mmCIF file of C-alpha atoms in Angstrom:
data_model
loop_
_atom_site.group_PDB
_atom_site.id
_atom_site.type_symbol
_atom_site.label_atom_id
_atom_site.label_comp_id
_atom_site.label_asym_id
_atom_site.label_seq_id
_atom_site.Cartn_x
_atom_site.Cartn_y
_atom_site.Cartn_z
ATOM 1 C CA MET A 104 76.453 165.054 72.373
ATOM 2 C CA VAL A 105 78.999 167.547 73.623
ATOM 3 C CA ILE A 106 82.229 166.765 75.480
ATOM 4 C CA LEU A 107 83.385 169.274 78.097
ATOM 5 C CA GLY A 108 87.025 168.913 79.191
ATOM 6 C CA HIS A 109 88.478 170.744 82.161
ATOM 7 C CA HIS A 110 91.939 172.079 81.389
ATOM 8 C CA TYR A 111 93.398 170.098 84.317
ATOM 9 C CA GLN A 112 92.645 166.856 82.489
ATOM 10 C CA ARG A 113 95.334 164.950 80.648
ATOM 11 C CA ASP A 114 95.987 165.855 77.009
ATOM 12 C CA GLU A 115 94.685 162.420 75.992
ATOM 13 C CA VAL A 116 91.290 163.416 77.388
ATOM 14 C CA VAL A 117 90.912 167.068 76.384
ATOM 15 C CA ARG A 118 92.038 166.541 72.796
ATOM 16 C CA PHE A 119 88.596 165.024 72.131
ATOM 17 C CA ALA A 120 86.668 167.760 73.955
ATOM 18 C CA ASP A 121 84.353 170.123 72.118
ATOM 19 C CA TYR A 122 85.007 172.749 74.808
ATOM 20 C CA THR A 123 87.966 173.120 77.143
ATOM 21 C CA GLY A 124 88.548 175.597 79.908
ATOM 22 C CA ASP A 125 88.065 176.306 83.572
ATOM 23 C CA SER A 126 84.966 175.530 85.629
ATOM 24 C CA TYR A 127 83.228 178.802 84.757
ATOM 25 C CA LYS A 128 83.789 178.537 81.004
ATOM 26 C CA LEU A 129 82.556 174.942 80.955
ATOM 27 C CA ALA A 130 79.474 175.775 83.045
ATOM 28 C CA LYS A 131 78.604 178.495 80.507
ATOM 29 C CA ALA A 132 79.142 176.108 77.611
ATOM 30 C CA ALA A 133 76.869 173.564 79.288
ATOM 31 C CA ALA A 134 74.161 176.162 79.887
ATOM 32 C CA GLU A 135 74.276 177.292 76.258
ATOM 33 C CA SER A 136 74.422 173.824 74.741
ATOM 34 C CA ASP A 137 71.489 172.235 72.977
ATOM 35 C CA ALA A 138 73.078 168.775 73.101
ATOM 36 C CA ARG A 139 70.984 165.978 74.595
ATOM 37 C CA TYR A 140 74.032 164.488 76.350
ATOM 38 C CA MET A 141 76.939 166.320 77.960
ATOM 39 C CA VAL A 142 79.998 164.305 78.895
ATOM 40 C CA PHE A 143 81.835 166.261 81.579
ATOM 41 C CA CYS A 144 85.523 165.372 81.907
ATOM 42 C CA GLY A 145 86.225 167.061 85.204
ATOM 43 C CA VAL A 146 85.417 166.625 88.880
ATOM 44 C CA HIS A 147 82.021 165.794 90.329
ATOM 45 C CA PHE A 148 81.092 169.292 91.547
ATOM 46 C CA MET A 149 81.631 170.682 88.036
ATOM 47 C CA ALA A 150 79.352 168.042 86.537
ATOM 48 C CA GLU A 151 76.772 168.816 89.246
ATOM 49 C CA THR A 152 76.911 172.503 88.311
ATOM 50 C CA ALA A 153 76.406 171.652 84.643
ATOM 51 C CA ASP A 154 73.455 169.468 85.633
ATOM 52 C CA VAL A 155 71.852 172.344 87.563
ATOM 53 C CA LEU A 156 72.235 174.640 84.543
ATOM 54 C CA ALA A 157 71.082 172.028 82.026
ATOM 55 C CA HIS A 158 67.637 171.881 80.515
ATOM 56 C CA PRO A 159 65.313 169.172 81.872
ATOM 57 C CA TRP A 160 65.736 167.126 78.682
ATOM 58 C CA GLN A 161 69.537 167.117 78.913
ATOM 59 C CA GLN A 162 71.652 164.540 80.695
ATOM 60 C CA VAL A 163 75.097 165.194 82.171
ATOM 61 C CA ILE A 164 77.446 162.220 82.241
ATOM 62 C CA LEU A 165 80.527 162.080 84.467
ATOM 63 C CA PRO A 166 82.807 159.272 83.190
ATOM 64 C CA ASP A 167 84.629 158.897 86.520
ATOM 65 C CA LEU A 168 82.274 159.095 89.495
ATOM 66 C CA ASN A 169 85.279 159.170 91.839
ATOM 67 C CA ALA A 170 86.718 162.323 90.240
ATOM 68 C CA GLY A 171 87.055 164.637 93.208
ATOM 69 C CA CYS A 172 88.642 167.956 94.006
ATOM 70 C CA SER A 173 91.200 167.983 96.792
ATOM 71 C CA MET A 174 90.410 171.631 97.623
ATOM 72 C CA ALA A 175 86.664 171.023 97.825
ATOM 73 C CA ASP A 176 87.273 167.906 99.913
ATOM 74 C CA MET A 177 89.210 169.966 102.496
ATOM 75 C CA ALA A 178 86.103 171.875 103.567
ATOM 76 C CA GLU A 179 84.120 170.427 106.450
ATOM 77 C CA ILE A 180 80.331 170.707 106.677
ATOM 78 C CA GLY A 181 80.573 173.225 109.542
ATOM 79 C CA GLN A 182 82.623 175.535 107.350
ATOM 80 C CA TRP A 183 79.986 175.360 104.623
ATOM 81 C CA ARG A 184 77.219 176.240 107.055
ATOM 82 C CA THR A 185 79.202 179.165 108.474
ATOM 83 C CA ALA A 186 80.035 180.500 105.004
ATOM 84 C CA GLY A 187 76.351 180.503 104.056
ATOM 85 C CA ARG A 188 75.496 182.869 106.917
ATOM 86 C CA ARG A 189 77.938 185.594 105.947
#
């Protein structure tokens, strides 16, 4: 098992993390990990990214399923569709 802690998390959370950093650093750590389970202490889109990069035999666990990102939540679906066409 590996624990990935985003640096925005409280000290009480990241002090137990095997890796800490920003979204990019943690996505790389997830992709390079050979751990069967990855506990991602961050927001849901980061855990989803780790899951995409994970091997089929790995499982990503997000302790708080309501962990969201206020910036990501600001975007509306129309903005996402428009951005994809650029």
